[in-house]
mmCIF file of C-alpha atoms in Angstrom:
data_model
loop_
_atom_site.group_PDB
_atom_site.id
_atom_site.type_symbol
_atom_site.label_atom_id
_atom_site.label_comp_id
_atom_site.label_asym_id
_atom_site.label_seq_id
_atom_site.Cartn_x
_atom_site.Cartn_y
_atom_site.Cartn_z
ATOM 1 C CA MET S 19 0.000 0.000 0.000
ATOM 2 C CA PRO S 20 2.758 2.565 0.797
ATOM 3 C CA VAL S 21 4.268 1.828 -2.611
ATOM 4 C CA VAL S 22 0.960 2.723 -4.279
ATOM 5 C CA PHE S 23 0.783 6.054 -2.393
ATOM 6 C CA THR S 24 4.395 6.821 -3.256
ATOM 7 C CA LEU S 25 3.754 6.123 -6.923
ATOM 8 C CA ILE S 26 0.625 8.280 -6.921
ATOM 9 C CA ILE S 27 2.513 11.140 -5.303
ATOM 10 C CA GLN S 28 5.391 10.836 -7.771
ATOM 11 C CA VAL S 29 3.003 10.877 -10.725
ATOM 12 C CA VAL S 30 1.108 13.907 -9.386
ATOM 13 C CA VAL S 31 4.260 15.857 -8.566
ATOM 14 C CA ALA S 32 5.889 14.994 -11.898
ATOM 15 C CA SER S 33 2.785 15.864 -13.904
ATOM 16 C CA LEU S 34 2.488 19.221 -12.188
ATOM 17 C CA GLY S 35 6.196 19.914 -12.641
ATOM 18 C CA LEU S 36 6.562 20.807 -8.969
ATOM 19 C CA ARG S 37 9.835 21.241 -7.157
ATOM 20 C CA ALA S 38 11.394 24.442 -5.909
ATOM 21 C CA GLU S 39 8.812 26.585 -7.753
ATOM 22 C CA ALA S 40 6.237 25.846 -5.073
ATOM 23 C CA ARG S 41 6.855 28.252 -2.219
ATOM 24 C CA ALA S 42 4.055 27.201 0.120
ATOM 25 C CA PHE S 43 1.887 24.153 0.591
ATOM 26 C CA PHE S 44 -1.681 24.235 1.933
ATOM 27 C CA VAL S 45 -3.631 21.229 3.143
ATOM 28 C CA PHE S 46 -7.393 20.987 3.689
ATOM 29 C CA GLY S 47 -9.269 17.839 4.591
ATOM 30 C CA ASP S 48 -9.918 15.142 7.165
ATOM 31 C CA SER S 49 -7.969 12.514 9.128
ATOM 32 C CA LEU S 50 -6.107 11.350 6.023
ATOM 33 C CA VAL S 51 -4.197 14.637 5.974
ATOM 34 C CA ASP S 52 -4.612 16.092 9.502
ATOM 35 C CA ASN S 53 -1.139 16.501 10.970
ATOM 36 C CA GLY S 54 -2.081 17.642 14.429
ATOM 37 C CA ASN S 55 -4.751 20.359 14.448
ATOM 38 C CA ASN S 56 -7.029 18.202 16.565
ATOM 39 C CA ASN S 57 -4.329 18.054 19.259
ATOM 40 C CA TYR S 58 -5.161 21.702 19.959
ATOM 41 C CA LEU S 59 -8.913 21.089 20.230
ATOM 42 C CA ALA S 60 -11.095 19.617 22.953
ATOM 43 C CA THR S 61 -12.303 16.718 20.815
ATOM 44 C CA THR S 62 -12.337 12.950 20.962
ATOM 45 C CA ALA S 63 -11.048 12.770 17.352
ATOM 46 C CA ARG S 64 -7.380 12.752 18.337
ATOM 47 C CA ALA S 65 -4.228 10.872 17.393
ATOM 48 C CA ASP S 66 -1.956 11.925 20.225
ATOM 49 C CA ALA S 67 -1.282 8.545 21.814
ATOM 50 C CA PRO S 68 0.170 5.202 20.691
ATOM 51 C CA PRO S 69 -0.108 3.365 18.364
ATOM 52 C CA TYR S 70 -0.115 6.566 16.278
ATOM 53 C CA GLY S 71 3.399 7.621 15.310
ATOM 54 C CA ILE S 72 5.184 4.385 16.198
ATOM 55 C CA ASP S 73 6.981 4.323 12.833
ATOM 56 C CA SER S 74 7.827 8.034 12.751
ATOM 57 C CA PRO S 75 11.418 9.164 13.397
ATOM 58 C CA SER S 76 10.522 10.231 16.961
ATOM 59 C CA HIS S 77 8.367 7.118 17.596
ATOM 60 C CA ARG S 78 5.816 9.441 19.218
ATOM 61 C CA ALA S 79 2.288 10.373 18.246
ATOM 62 C CA SER S 80 2.219 13.715 16.447
ATOM 63 C CA GLY S 81 -1.480 14.125 15.740
ATOM 64 C CA ARG S 82 -1.287 12.334 12.405
ATOM 65 C CA PHE S 83 -3.813 9.540 12.026
ATOM 66 C CA SER S 84 -1.095 7.170 10.855
ATOM 67 C CA ASN S 85 1.794 5.256 12.323
ATOM 68 C CA GLY S 86 4.269 7.530 10.531
ATOM 69 C CA LEU S 87 4.154 10.081 7.737
ATOM 70 C CA ASN S 88 0.930 11.015 5.981
ATOM 71 C CA ILE S 89 0.292 12.035 2.376
ATOM 72 C CA PRO S 90 1.111 15.764 2.794
ATOM 73 C CA ASP S 91 4.385 14.806 4.514
ATOM 74 C CA LEU S 92 5.322 12.647 1.537
ATOM 75 C CA ILE S 93 4.431 15.378 -0.943
ATOM 76 C CA SER S 94 6.483 17.943 1.016
ATOM 77 C CA GLU S 95 9.378 15.513 1.082
ATOM 78 C CA ARG S 96 9.089 14.841 -2.657
ATOM 79 C CA ILE S 97 9.075 18.528 -3.645
ATOM 80 C CA GLY S 98 11.893 19.352 -1.240
ATOM 81 C CA ALA S 99 9.779 21.540 1.027
ATOM 82 C CA GLU S 100 9.429 21.655 4.780
ATOM 83 C CA THR S 101 6.473 19.813 6.257
ATOM 84 C CA THR S 102 3.590 22.156 6.953
ATOM 85 C CA LEU S 103 2.641 22.783 10.550
ATOM 86 C CA PRO S 104 -0.923 22.481 11.828
ATOM 87 C CA TYR S 105 -2.600 25.887 11.554
ATOM 88 C CA LEU S 106 -3.480 25.792 15.250
ATOM 89 C CA SER S 107 0.106 25.089 16.315
ATOM 90 C CA PRO S 108 1.646 27.877 18.404
ATOM 91 C CA GLU S 109 4.855 27.252 16.406
ATOM 92 C CA LEU S 110 3.217 28.527 13.195
ATOM 93 C CA GLN S 111 4.509 32.087 13.390
ATOM 94 C CA GLY S 112 6.936 34.359 11.584
ATOM 95 C CA GLU S 113 8.958 32.754 8.796
ATOM 96 C CA LYS S 114 7.287 29.377 9.390
ATOM 97 C CA LEU S 115 4.082 30.871 7.976
ATOM 98 C CA LEU S 116 5.801 31.154 4.602
ATOM 99 C CA VAL S 117 6.020 27.353 4.272
ATOM 100 C CA GLY S 118 2.220 27.093 4.256
ATOM 101 C CA ALA S 119 -0.161 25.509 6.720
ATOM 102 C CA ASN S 120 -2.246 22.437 7.324
ATOM 103 C CA PHE S 121 -5.900 23.235 8.073
ATOM 104 C CA ALA S 122 -7.148 19.621 8.055
ATOM 105 C CA SER S 123 -9.133 18.161 10.920
ATOM 106 C CA ALA S 124 -10.005 14.540 11.574
ATOM 107 C CA GLY S 125 -13.682 13.716 11.767
ATOM 108 C CA ILE S 126 -14.933 16.103 9.107
ATOM 109 C CA GLY S 127 -16.397 15.415 5.718
ATOM 110 C CA ILE S 128 -17.531 17.417 2.735
ATOM 111 C CA LEU S 129 -20.984 17.771 4.278
ATOM 112 C CA ASN S 130 -21.273 19.704 7.538
ATOM 113 C CA ASP S 131 -23.310 16.924 9.132
ATOM 114 C CA THR S 132 -20.564 14.350 8.521
ATOM 115 C CA GLY S 133 -18.898 13.399 11.780
ATOM 116 C CA VAL S 134 -21.669 14.808 13.970
ATOM 117 C CA GLN S 135 -20.508 12.453 16.718
ATOM 118 C CA PHE S 136 -17.389 14.611 17.102
ATOM 119 C CA VAL S 137 -17.510 18.035 18.673
ATOM 120 C CA ASN S 138 -14.906 20.761 18.252
ATOM 121 C CA ILE S 139 -13.531 19.686 14.899
ATOM 122 C CA ILE S 140 -12.650 22.081 12.089
ATOM 123 C CA ARG S 141 -15.332 21.580 9.469
ATOM 124 C CA MET S 142 -14.576 22.680 5.908
ATOM 125 C CA PRO S 143 -16.157 26.173 6.138
ATOM 126 C CA PHE S 144 -13.979 26.867 9.188
ATOM 127 C CA GLN S 145 -10.871 25.520 7.456
ATOM 128 C CA LEU S 146 -11.540 28.087 4.735
ATOM 129 C CA ARG S 147 -11.990 30.842 7.351
ATOM 130 C CA TYR S 148 -8.683 29.861 8.912
ATOM 131 C CA PHE S 149 -7.142 30.099 5.437
ATOM 132 C CA GLU S 150 -8.463 33.676 5.187
ATOM 133 C CA GLN S 151 -6.884 34.414 8.586
ATOM 134 C CA TYR S 152 -3.665 32.840 7.362
ATOM 135 C CA GLN S 153 -3.618 35.174 4.356
ATOM 136 C CA GLN S 154 -4.059 38.188 6.647
ATOM 137 C CA ARG S 155 -1.237 37.001 8.892
ATOM 138 C CA VAL S 156 1.104 36.509 5.936
ATOM 139 C CA SER S 157 0.162 39.906 4.460
ATOM 140 C CA ALA S 158 1.006 41.529 7.791
ATOM 141 C CA LEU S 159 4.341 39.707 7.786
ATOM 142 C CA ILE S 160 5.576 40.267 4.206
ATOM 143 C CA GLY S 161 3.142 42.732 2.643
ATOM 144 C CA GLU S 162 0.110 42.213 0.468
ATOM 145 C CA GLU S 163 1.928 41.927 -2.878
ATOM 146 C CA GLN S 164 4.463 39.385 -1.598
ATOM 147 C CA ALA S 165 1.629 37.435 0.037
ATOM 148 C CA LYS S 166 -0.241 37.298 -3.276
ATOM 149 C CA ARG S 167 2.900 35.999 -4.986
ATOM 150 C CA LEU S 168 3.358 33.385 -2.280
ATOM 151 C CA LEU S 169 -0.208 32.145 -2.810
ATOM 152 C CA ILE S 170 0.100 32.141 -6.601
ATOM 153 C CA ASN S 171 3.213 29.953 -6.366
ATOM 154 C CA SER S 172 1.763 27.552 -3.815
ATOM 155 C CA ILE S 173 0.272 24.102 -3.900
#
């Protein structure tokens, strides 16, 4: 299965011609791509304890709903970019904002009523609001024109 994901990622990256041109990487979605936002929420949809993370370099749970890297991690690795931080991470400040951000939250779906058993998750409309906040934060950091360029050259 990991081989299939790796091949898919390589095909996508190659077909898009991505490498150093991509300046920032943004992730929206559910548990397949959440890299820790839910760790900062009072929710039961969490991946902050074993067995999650047992195959990661630190062997500790990081908030990813996997035993190691997830798809955005592999894409970042493939294009030679830093891994994006969860948007809710207190570490996502200053220059780290310029790498992009992960807005994903486990338990959500395309429909707002998906995952109703979970409270305090970041449903898609809120992920998009956080993205708007992100843009404001980046504009304040590097100016509106530079922020627009960053977004244009992002994935």
